[in-house]
Amino acid sequence: MKKIIVSLTALTFAASGLVGCANMSETQRDTGIGAGIGAVAGAAIGRATAGGNKGKSTTTGAAVGAAVGAAGGYLWSQHMQKQKAEMEQATQGTGIGVSQTADNQLKVDIPSDVSFDTGRYDIKPNMRPVLDRLAGGLNQHPVTTVTIIGHTDSTGSDAVNNPLSINRAAAVRDYLTARGVSAQRIAIDGRGSRQPVADNSTASGRAMNRRVEIFVGEAAQ
């Protein structure tokens, strides 16, 4: 009976992990998101997200992933709700998307109209107030971690797009760290043109695909 209970418990945990992964978007799954993911998976995903960190060690990404994995997901606290409201106010009318993900992270989705021109990774002036507000919230609540994912449209080859997407994520990270956010809290990655959200055959679709996604999470205790 004891063996059966142990087996059922193991199966329950395994099933819950699989269901959580099935319900998550590809970006969330790849960046170490989701309740029920263990420390080993968290560390592996963390290492993956640190891959484009401009020569920095993968230790930062692994530590972020492992901490979240061990904690069993993210907590949507009053502070997270407050930060979401502040970001919604700061981005009103800009086209920037602010949302709570299924696994309780704050997602800020910044399209090319605000973020980057084709082939560039320098931050536009109208993106700076948004990042300033985000940095302020992060500094007020230092227990949160940040994952920044850069994306490109399909213009150009993977040899160009992959490093470009990483450079876009790195530019956002560097902007935040210049405003006091610890680099140890931030993991970055670039997806090139592999995760489009719109049709790359149109100019408007390419503009939507040329974006950066910022995920802010408070690890559950």
Coordinates of N, CA and C in Angstrom, one line a residue:
M1 N 0.8 -1.2 0.0 CA 0.0 0.0 0.0 C 0.9 1.3 0.0
K2 N 1.9 1.2 0.8 CA 2.8 2.4 0.9 C 3.5 2.6 -0.5
K3 N 3.9 1.6 -1.1 CA 4.5 1.7 -2.5 C 3.5 2.3 -3.4
I4 N 2.2 1.9 -3.3 CA 1.2 2.4 -4.2 C 1.0 3.9 -4.0
I5 N 0.9 4.3 -2.7 CA 0.7 5.7 -2.4 C 1.9 6.5 -2.9
V6 N 3.1 6.0 -2.7 CA 4.3 6.7 -3.2 C 4.2 6.9 -4.7
S7 N 3.9 5.8 -5.4 CA 3.8 5.8 -6.8 C 2.8 6.8 -7.3
L8 N 1.6 6.8 -6.7 CA 0.5 7.7 -7.1 C 0.9 9.2 -6.8
T9 N 1.6 9.4 -5.7 CA 2.1 10.7 -5.4 C 3.0 11.2 -6.5
A10 N 4.0 10.3 -6.9 CA 4.9 10.7 -7.9 C 4.2 11.0 -9.2
L11 N 3.2 10.2 -9.6 CA 2.5 10.4 -10.8 C 1.7 11.7 -10.8
T12 N 1.2 12.0 -9.6 CA 0.4 13.2 -9.5 C 1.3 14.4 -9.7
F13 N 2.5 14.4 -9.1 CA 3.4 15.5 -9.3 C 3.8 15.6 -10.8
A14 N 4.1 14.5 -11.4 CA 4.5 14.5 -12.8 C 3.4 15.0 -13.7
A15 N 2.2 14.5 -13.4 CA 1.1 15.0 -14.2 C 0.9 16.5 -14.1
S16 N 0.9 17.0 -12.9 CA 0.7 18.4 -12.7 C 1.7 19.2 -13.4
G17 N 3.0 18.7 -13.4 CA 4.0 19.4 -14.1 C 3.8 19.4 -15.6
L18 N 3.3 18.3 -16.1 CA 3.1 18.2 -17.6 C 1.9 19.1 -18.0
V19 N 0.8 19.1 -17.1 CA -0.3 20.0 -17.5 C 0.1 21.4 -17.4
G20 N 0.9 21.8 -16.4 CA 1.3 23.2 -16.4 C 2.1 23.6 -17.6
C21 N 3.0 22.7 -18.1 CA 3.7 23.0 -19.3 C 2.8 23.1 -20.5
A22 N 1.8 22.2 -20.6 CA 1.0 22.2 -21.7 C 0.2 23.5 -21.9
N23 N -0.2 24.1 -20.7 CA -1.0 25.3 -20.7 C -0.2 26.6 -20.9
M24 N 1.1 26.5 -21.0 CA 1.9 27.6 -21.1 C 2.3 27.9 -22.5
S25 N 2.6 29.2 -22.8 CA 3.1 29.6 -24.1 C 4.5 29.1 -24.2
E26 N 5.0 29.0 -25.5 CA 6.4 28.6 -25.7 C 7.4 29.5 -25.0
T27 N 7.2 30.8 -25.1 CA 8.1 31.7 -24.5 C 8.2 31.5 -23.0
Q28 N 7.0 31.3 -22.3 CA 7.0 31.1 -20.9 C 7.7 29.8 -20.5
R29 N 7.4 28.7 -21.3 CA 8.0 27.5 -21.0 C 9.5 27.5 -21.1
D30 N 10.0 28.1 -22.2 CA 11.4 28.2 -22.4 C 12.2 29.1 -21.4
T31 N 11.5 30.0 -20.8 CA 12.2 30.9 -19.9 C 12.0 30.6 -18.4
G32 N 11.7 29.4 -18.2 CA 11.7 28.9 -16.8 C 10.5 29.3 -16.0
I33 N 9.3 29.3 -16.7 CA 8.1 29.7 -16.1 C 7.2 28.5 -15.7
G34 N 6.4 28.6 -14.6 CA 5.5 27.6 -14.4 C 5.6 26.9 -13.0
A35 N 4.5 26.9 -12.3 CA 4.4 26.2 -11.0 C 4.7 24.7 -11.2
G36 N 5.3 24.1 -10.2 CA 5.6 22.7 -10.2 C 6.9 22.3 -10.9
I37 N 7.6 23.2 -11.5 CA 8.9 22.9 -12.2 C 10.0 22.8 -11.1
G38 N 10.7 21.7 -11.1 CA 11.7 21.5 -10.0 C 12.9 22.3 -10.2
A39 N 13.8 22.2 -9.2 CA 15.0 23.0 -9.2 C 15.9 22.6 -10.3
V40 N 16.0 21.3 -10.7 CA 16.8 20.9 -11.8 C 16.4 21.5 -13.1
A41 N 15.1 21.4 -13.3 CA 14.6 22.0 -14.6 C 14.8 23.5 -14.5
G42 N 14.5 24.1 -13.4 CA 14.7 25.6 -13.3 C 16.2 26.0 -13.6
A43 N 17.1 25.2 -13.1 CA 18.5 25.5 -13.3 C 18.8 25.4 -14.8
A44 N 18.3 24.3 -15.4 CA 18.6 24.1 -16.9 C 18.0 25.2 -17.7
I45 N 16.8 25.6 -17.4 CA 16.2 26.7 -18.2 C 16.9 28.0 -17.9
G46 N 17.3 28.2 -16.6 CA 18.0 29.4 -16.3 C 19.3 29.5 -17.1
R47 N 20.0 28.4 -17.2 CA 21.2 28.3 -18.0 C 20.9 28.7 -19.5
A48 N 19.8 28.2 -20.0 CA 19.4 28.5 -21.4 C 19.2 30.0 -21.6
T49 N 18.5 30.6 -20.6 CA 18.1 32.0 -20.8 C 19.4 32.9 -20.6
A50 N 20.4 32.4 -20.0 CA 21.6 33.2 -19.8 C 22.5 33.1 -21.0
G51 N 22.2 32.3 -22.0 CA 23.1 32.0 -23.1 C 23.5 33.2 -23.9
G52 N 22.7 34.3 -23.9 CA 23.1 35.4 -24.7 C 23.6 36.6 -23.9
N53 N 24.0 36.3 -22.7 CA 24.3 37.4 -21.7 C 25.6 38.1 -21.9
K54 N 26.0 38.4 -23.2 CA 27.2 39.2 -23.6 C 28.4 38.7 -22.8
G55 N 28.7 37.4 -22.7 CA 29.9 37.0 -22.1 C 29.7 36.7 -20.6
K56 N 28.6 37.1 -20.0 CA 28.5 36.8 -18.6 C 28.3 35.4 -18.3
S57 N 28.6 34.9 -17.1 CA 28.4 33.5 -16.8 C 27.0 33.1 -16.8
T58 N 26.8 31.8 -17.1 CA 25.4 31.3 -17.1 C 24.9 31.1 -15.6
T59 N 25.8 31.4 -14.7 CA 25.4 31.2 -13.3 C 24.2 32.0 -12.9
T60 N 24.1 33.2 -13.4 CA 23.0 34.1 -13.0 C 21.7 33.5 -13.5
G61 N 21.6 33.1 -14.8 CA 20.4 32.5 -15.3 C 20.1 31.2 -14.6
A62 N 21.1 30.4 -14.3 CA 20.8 29.1 -13.6 C 20.3 29.3 -12.2
A63 N 20.9 30.3 -11.5 CA 20.4 30.6 -10.2 C 19.0 31.1 -10.1
V64 N 18.7 32.0 -11.1 CA 17.3 32.5 -11.2 C 16.3 31.3 -11.4
G65 N 16.7 30.5 -12.4 CA 15.8 29.3 -12.8 C 15.7 28.4 -11.6
A66 N 16.8 28.0 -11.0 CA 16.8 27.1 -9.9 C 16.0 27.6 -8.7
A67 N 16.1 28.9 -8.4 CA 15.4 29.4 -7.3 C 13.9 29.3 -7.5
V68 N 13.4 29.7 -8.7 CA 12.0 29.6 -9.0 C 11.5 28.2 -9.1
G69 N 12.3 27.3 -9.7 CA 11.9 25.9 -9.8 C 11.8 25.3 -8.4
A70 N 12.7 25.6 -7.5 CA 12.6 25.0 -6.2 C 11.4 25.6 -5.4
A71 N 11.1 26.8 -5.6 CA 10.0 27.5 -4.9 C 8.7 27.0 -5.4
G72 N 8.6 26.4 -6.6 CA 7.4 25.9 -7.1 C 6.5 26.9 -7.8
G73 N 7.1 27.9 -8.4 CA 6.3 28.9 -9.2 C 6.4 30.3 -8.7
Y74 N 5.4 31.1 -9.1 CA 5.4 32.5 -8.8 C 4.2 32.9 -8.0
L75 N 4.3 34.0 -7.2 CA 3.3 34.5 -6.4 C 2.8 35.8 -6.9
W76 N 1.5 36.0 -7.0 CA 0.9 37.2 -7.4 C 0.5 38.0 -6.2
S77 N 1.4 38.8 -5.7 CA 1.3 39.5 -4.4 C 0.6 40.9 -4.7
Q78 N 0.3 41.6 -3.6 CA -0.2 43.0 -3.7 C 0.8 43.9 -4.4
H79 N 2.0 43.7 -4.2 CA 3.0 44.5 -4.8 C 3.0 44.2 -6.3
M80 N 2.9 43.0 -6.7 CA 2.8 42.6 -8.2 C 1.6 43.3 -8.8
Q81 N 0.5 43.3 -8.1 CA -0.7 43.9 -8.6 C -0.5 45.4 -8.7
K82 N 0.2 46.0 -7.8 CA 0.4 47.4 -7.8 C 1.4 47.8 -9.0
Q83 N 2.4 47.0 -9.2 CA 3.3 47.2 -10.2 C 2.6 47.1 -11.6
K84 N 1.7 46.1 -11.7 CA 0.9 46.0 -13.0 C 0.1 47.2 -13.2
A85 N -0.6 47.7 -12.2 CA -1.4 48.9 -12.3 C -0.5 50.1 -12.7
E86 N 0.7 50.3 -12.1 CA 1.6 51.4 -12.5 C 2.0 51.3 -13.9
M87 N 2.4 50.1 -14.3 CA 2.8 49.9 -15.7 C 1.7 50.1 -16.7
E88 N 0.5 49.7 -16.4 CA -0.7 50.0 -17.2 C -0.9 51.5 -17.4
Q89 N -0.7 52.2 -16.3 CA -0.8 53.7 -16.3 C 0.3 54.3 -17.2
A90 N 1.5 53.8 -17.0 CA 2.7 54.4 -17.7 C 2.6 54.1 -19.2
T91 N 2.0 53.0 -19.6 CA 2.0 52.6 -21.0 C 0.7 52.9 -21.7
Q92 N -0.3 53.6 -21.0 CA -1.6 53.8 -21.6 C -1.4 54.6 -23.0
G93 N -2.0 54.0 -24.0 CA -2.0 54.6 -25.3 C -0.8 54.5 -26.1
T94 N 0.2 53.6 -25.6 CA 1.5 53.4 -26.3 C 1.5 52.2 -27.2
G95 N 0.5 51.3 -27.0 CA 0.5 50.0 -27.7 C 1.3 48.9 -27.0
I96 N 1.9 49.3 -25.8 CA 2.6 48.3 -25.0 C 1.6 47.4 -24.3
G97 N 1.8 46.1 -24.3 CA 0.9 45.2 -23.6 C 1.4 44.9 -22.2
V98 N 0.5 45.0 -21.2 CA 0.8 44.7 -19.8 C -0.2 43.7 -19.3
S99 N 0.3 42.6 -18.9 CA -0.7 41.5 -18.5 C -0.1 40.6 -17.4
Q100 N -1.0 39.9 -16.7 CA -0.6 38.9 -15.7 C -0.7 37.6 -16.5
T101 N 0.4 36.8 -16.5 CA 0.5 35.5 -17.2 C -0.2 34.5 -16.3
A102 N -0.5 33.3 -17.0 CA -1.2 32.2 -16.3 C -0.4 31.7 -15.1
D103 N 0.9 31.9 -15.1 CA 1.7 31.5 -13.9 C 2.1 32.6 -13.0
N104 N 1.4 33.7 -13.1 CA 1.5 34.8 -12.1 C 2.8 35.6 -12.3
Q105 N 3.2 35.9 -13.5 CA 4.2 36.8 -13.8 C 3.6 38.1 -14.4
L106 N 4.3 39.2 -14.3 CA 3.9 40.4 -14.9 C 4.7 40.4 -16.3
K107 N 3.9 40.5 -17.4 CA 4.5 40.5 -18.7 C 4.3 41.9 -19.3
V108 N 5.4 42.5 -19.8 CA 5.4 43.7 -20.5 C 5.9 43.5 -21.9
D109 N 5.0 43.6 -22.9 CA 5.3 43.3 -24.3 C 5.4 44.6 -25.1
I110 N 6.6 44.9 -25.5 CA 6.9 46.2 -26.1 C 7.2 46.0 -27.6
P111 N 6.3 46.5 -28.5 CA 6.4 46.3 -29.9 C 7.4 47.3 -30.5
S112 N 7.6 47.2 -31.8 CA 8.7 48.0 -32.4 C 8.3 49.5 -32.5
D113 N 7.1 49.8 -32.5 CA 6.7 51.3 -32.5 C 7.3 52.0 -31.3
V114 N 7.6 51.3 -30.2 CA 8.2 51.9 -29.0 C 9.6 51.4 -28.8
S115 N 9.9 50.2 -29.3 CA 11.2 49.6 -28.9 C 12.3 49.7 -29.9
F116 N 12.3 49.1 -31.0 CA 13.4 49.0 -31.9 C 13.1 49.2 -33.4
D117 N 13.9 49.9 -34.1 CA 13.8 49.9 -35.5 C 14.4 48.7 -36.2
T118 N 14.1 48.5 -37.5 CA 14.6 47.3 -38.2 C 16.1 47.3 -38.1
G119 N 16.7 46.2 -37.7 CA 18.1 46.0 -37.7 C 18.8 46.7 -36.6
R120 N 18.1 47.3 -35.7 CA 18.7 48.1 -34.6 C 18.4 47.6 -33.2
Y121 N 19.3 47.9 -32.3 CA 19.0 47.5 -30.9 C 19.2 48.6 -29.9
D122 N 19.3 49.8 -30.4 CA 19.3 51.0 -29.5 C 17.9 51.4 -29.1
I123 N 17.7 51.7 -27.9 CA 16.4 51.9 -27.3 C 15.9 53.3 -27.8
K124 N 14.6 53.3 -28.3 CA 14.0 54.5 -28.7 C 13.7 55.4 -27.5
P125 N 13.7 56.8 -27.7 CA 13.4 57.7 -26.6 C 12.1 57.5 -25.9
N126 N 11.0 57.1 -26.7 CA 9.7 56.9 -26.1 C 9.6 55.6 -25.3
M127 N 10.6 54.8 -25.4 CA 10.7 53.5 -24.6 C 11.2 53.8 -23.2
R128 N 12.0 54.9 -23.1 CA 12.7 55.1 -21.8 C 11.8 55.4 -20.6
P129 N 10.8 56.2 -20.8 CA 9.9 56.4 -19.6 C 9.3 55.2 -19.1
V130 N 9.0 54.2 -20.0 CA 8.4 53.0 -19.6 C 9.4 52.1 -18.8
L131 N 10.6 52.1 -19.3 CA 11.7 51.3 -18.5 C 12.0 52.0 -17.2
D132 N 12.0 53.4 -17.2 CA 12.2 54.1 -16.0 C 11.2 53.7 -14.9
R133 N 9.9 53.6 -15.3 CA 8.9 53.3 -14.4 C 9.1 51.8 -13.9
L134 N 9.4 50.9 -14.8 CA 9.7 49.5 -14.5 C 10.8 49.4 -13.5
A135 N 11.9 50.1 -13.8 CA 13.1 50.1 -12.9 C 12.7 50.6 -11.5
G136 N 11.9 51.6 -11.4 CA 11.5 52.1 -10.1 C 10.7 51.0 -9.3
G137 N 9.8 50.3 -10.0 CA 9.1 49.3 -9.3 C 10.0 48.1 -8.9
L138 N 10.9 47.8 -9.8 CA 11.8 46.7 -9.4 C 12.7 47.0 -8.2
N139 N 13.1 48.3 -8.2 CA 14.0 48.7 -7.0 C 13.2 48.8 -5.7
Q140 N 11.9 49.0 -5.8 CA 11.1 49.0 -4.6 C 10.8 47.6 -4.1
H141 N 10.9 46.6 -5.0 CA 10.6 45.2 -4.6 C 11.7 44.3 -5.1
P142 N 12.9 44.3 -4.4 CA 14.0 43.6 -4.9 C 14.0 42.0 -4.9
V143 N 12.9 41.5 -4.4 CA 12.8 40.0 -4.4 C 12.4 39.5 -5.7
T144 N 11.9 40.3 -6.6 CA 11.5 39.8 -7.9 C 12.7 39.6 -8.9
T145 N 12.4 38.7 -9.8 CA 13.4 38.4 -10.9 C 12.9 38.8 -12.2
V146 N 13.8 39.0 -13.2 CA 13.4 39.6 -14.5 C 14.0 38.7 -15.6
T147 N 13.1 38.3 -16.6 CA 13.6 37.7 -17.8 C 13.2 38.5 -19.0
I148 N 14.2 38.8 -19.8 CA 14.0 39.7 -20.9 C 14.3 38.9 -22.2
I149 N 13.3 38.8 -23.1 CA 13.4 38.1 -24.3 C 13.3 39.0 -25.5
G150 N 14.3 39.0 -26.4 CA 14.3 39.8 -27.6 C 13.8 39.0 -28.8
H151 N 13.2 39.7 -29.7 CA 12.6 39.1 -30.9 C 12.9 39.9 -32.1
T152 N 13.0 39.3 -33.3 CA 13.1 40.1 -34.6 C 12.0 39.7 -35.5
D153 N 11.9 40.4 -36.6 CA 11.0 40.0 -37.7 C 11.9 39.0 -38.6
S154 N 11.3 38.6 -39.7 CA 12.0 37.6 -40.6 C 13.0 38.3 -41.6
T155 N 13.1 39.6 -41.5 CA 14.0 40.3 -42.4 C 15.5 39.8 -42.0
G156 N 16.2 39.4 -43.0 CA 17.6 38.9 -42.8 C 17.7 37.5 -42.4
S157 N 18.9 37.0 -42.2 CA 19.1 35.6 -41.9 C 19.2 35.4 -40.4
D158 N 19.2 34.1 -40.0 CA 19.4 33.7 -38.6 C 20.7 34.2 -38.1
A159 N 21.7 34.2 -38.9 CA 23.0 34.7 -38.5 C 23.0 36.2 -38.1
V160 N 22.0 36.9 -38.6 CA 21.9 38.3 -38.2 C 20.8 38.5 -37.1
N161 N 19.7 37.7 -37.3 CA 18.6 37.9 -36.4 C 18.9 37.4 -35.0
N162 N 19.5 36.3 -34.9 CA 19.8 35.7 -33.5 C 20.6 36.6 -32.6
P163 N 21.7 37.1 -33.1 CA 22.5 38.0 -32.2 C 21.7 39.3 -32.0
L164 N 21.0 39.8 -33.0 CA 20.3 41.0 -32.9 C 19.2 40.9 -31.8
S165 N 18.5 39.8 -31.7 CA 17.5 39.7 -30.7 C 18.1 39.6 -29.3
I166 N 19.3 39.0 -29.2 CA 20.0 39.0 -27.9 C 20.5 40.4 -27.5
N167 N 21.0 41.1 -28.5 CA 21.4 42.5 -28.3 C 20.3 43.4 -27.8
R168 N 19.1 43.1 -28.3 CA 17.9 43.9 -27.9 C 17.6 43.6 -26.5
A169 N 17.6 42.4 -26.1 CA 17.4 42.0 -24.7 C 18.5 42.6 -23.8
A170 N 19.7 42.6 -24.2 CA 20.8 43.1 -23.5 C 20.7 44.6 -23.3
A171 N 20.2 45.3 -24.3 CA 20.1 46.7 -24.3 C 19.1 47.1 -23.2
V172 N 18.0 46.4 -23.1 CA 17.0 46.6 -22.0 C 17.6 46.3 -20.7
R173 N 18.3 45.2 -20.6 CA 18.9 44.8 -19.3 C 19.9 46.0 -18.9
D174 N 20.7 46.4 -19.8 CA 21.7 47.4 -19.4 C 21.0 48.7 -19.0
Y175 N 19.9 49.1 -19.7 CA 19.2 50.3 -19.3 C 18.7 50.2 -17.9
L176 N 18.1 49.0 -17.5 CA 17.6 48.8 -16.2 C 18.7 48.8 -15.1
T177 N 19.8 48.2 -15.4 CA 20.9 48.1 -14.4 C 21.5 49.5 -14.3
A178 N 21.5 50.3 -15.3 CA 22.0 51.7 -15.2 C 21.1 52.5 -14.2
R179 N 19.9 52.0 -14.0 CA 19.0 52.7 -13.1 C 18.8 52.0 -11.8
G180 N 19.8 51.2 -11.4 CA 19.9 50.6 -10.1 C 19.4 49.2 -9.9
V181 N 18.9 48.6 -11.0 CA 18.4 47.2 -10.8 C 19.6 46.3 -10.9
S182 N 19.8 45.4 -10.0 CA 20.9 44.5 -9.9 C 20.9 43.5 -11.1
A183 N 22.0 43.4 -11.8 CA 22.2 42.5 -12.9 C 22.0 41.1 -12.5
Q184 N 22.2 40.8 -11.3 CA 22.0 39.4 -10.8 C 20.6 38.9 -10.8
R185 N 19.7 39.9 -10.9 CA 18.2 39.6 -10.9 C 17.7 39.3 -12.3
I186 N 18.6 39.6 -13.3 CA 18.1 39.6 -14.7 C 18.7 38.5 -15.6
A187 N 17.9 37.8 -16.3 CA 18.4 36.8 -17.3 C 17.8 37.3 -18.6
I188 N 18.6 37.1 -19.7 CA 18.2 37.5 -21.0 C 18.3 36.4 -22.0
D189 N 17.6 36.5 -23.1 CA 17.7 35.5 -24.2 C 17.2 36.2 -25.4
G190 N 17.5 35.7 -26.6 CA 17.0 36.1 -27.9 C 16.5 35.0 -28.7
R191 N 15.4 35.2 -29.3 CA 14.7 34.1 -30.1 C 14.8 34.4 -31.6
G192 N 15.5 35.4 -32.0 CA 15.6 35.7 -33.4 C 14.2 35.9 -34.0
S193 N 13.9 35.3 -35.1 CA 12.6 35.4 -35.8 C 11.7 34.1 -35.5
R194 N 12.1 33.3 -34.6 CA 11.5 31.9 -34.4 C 10.2 32.0 -33.8
Q195 N 9.8 33.0 -33.1 CA 8.5 33.1 -32.4 C 7.6 34.3 -32.9
P196 N 7.2 34.3 -34.1 CA 6.4 35.4 -34.6 C 5.0 35.4 -34.0
V197 N 4.5 36.6 -33.8 CA 3.1 36.7 -33.3 C 2.2 37.3 -34.4
A198 N 2.8 37.6 -35.5 CA 2.0 38.1 -36.7 C 2.6 37.7 -38.0
D199 N 2.0 38.0 -39.1 CA 2.4 37.6 -40.4 C 3.6 38.4 -40.8
N200 N 4.7 37.8 -41.1 CA 6.0 38.4 -41.5 C 5.9 38.9 -43.0
S201 N 4.8 38.6 -43.7 CA 4.7 39.0 -45.1 C 4.2 40.4 -45.2
T202 N 3.8 41.0 -44.1 CA 3.3 42.4 -44.2 C 4.1 43.3 -43.3
A203 N 4.2 44.6 -43.6 CA 5.0 45.5 -42.8 C 4.4 45.6 -41.4
S204 N 3.1 45.6 -41.2 CA 2.5 45.7 -39.9 C 2.8 44.5 -39.1
G205 N 2.8 43.3 -39.8 CA 3.1 42.1 -39.1 C 4.6 42.0 -38.6
R206 N 5.5 42.4 -39.5 CA 6.9 42.5 -39.1 C 7.1 43.4 -37.9
A207 N 6.4 44.5 -37.9 CA 6.5 45.5 -36.8 C 6.1 44.8 -35.5
M208 N 5.1 44.0 -35.5 CA 4.6 43.4 -34.3 C 5.6 42.3 -33.8
N209 N 6.2 41.7 -34.8 CA 7.2 40.6 -34.4 C 8.5 41.2 -33.9
R210 N 8.8 42.4 -34.3 CA 10.1 43.0 -33.8 C 9.8 43.7 -32.5
R211 N 10.1 42.9 -31.4 CA 9.6 43.3 -30.1 C 10.6 42.8 -29.0
V212 N 10.3 43.2 -27.8 CA 10.9 42.7 -26.6 C 9.9 42.4 -25.5
E213 N 10.0 41.2 -24.9 CA 9.1 40.8 -23.8 C 9.8 40.8 -22.5
I214 N 9.2 41.4 -21.5 CA 9.9 41.4 -20.2 C 8.9 40.7 -19.2
F215 N 9.5 39.7 -18.5 CA 8.7 39.0 -17.5 C 9.3 39.3 -16.1
V216 N 8.4 39.7 -15.2 CA 8.8 40.0 -13.8 C 8.1 39.0 -12.9
G217 N 8.8 38.3 -12.1 CA 8.2 37.2 -11.2 C 8.7 37.3 -9.8
E218 N 7.7 37.1 -8.9 CA 8.0 37.0 -7.5 C 7.9 35.5 -7.1
A219 N 9.0 34.9 -6.8 CA 9.0 33.4 -6.5 C 8.2 33.1 -5.3
A220 N 7.3 32.1 -5.4 CA 6.5 31.6 -4.3 C 7.4 31.1 -3.2
Q221 N 7.1 31.3 -1.9 CA 7.9 30.9 -0.8 C 7.4 29.5 -0.4

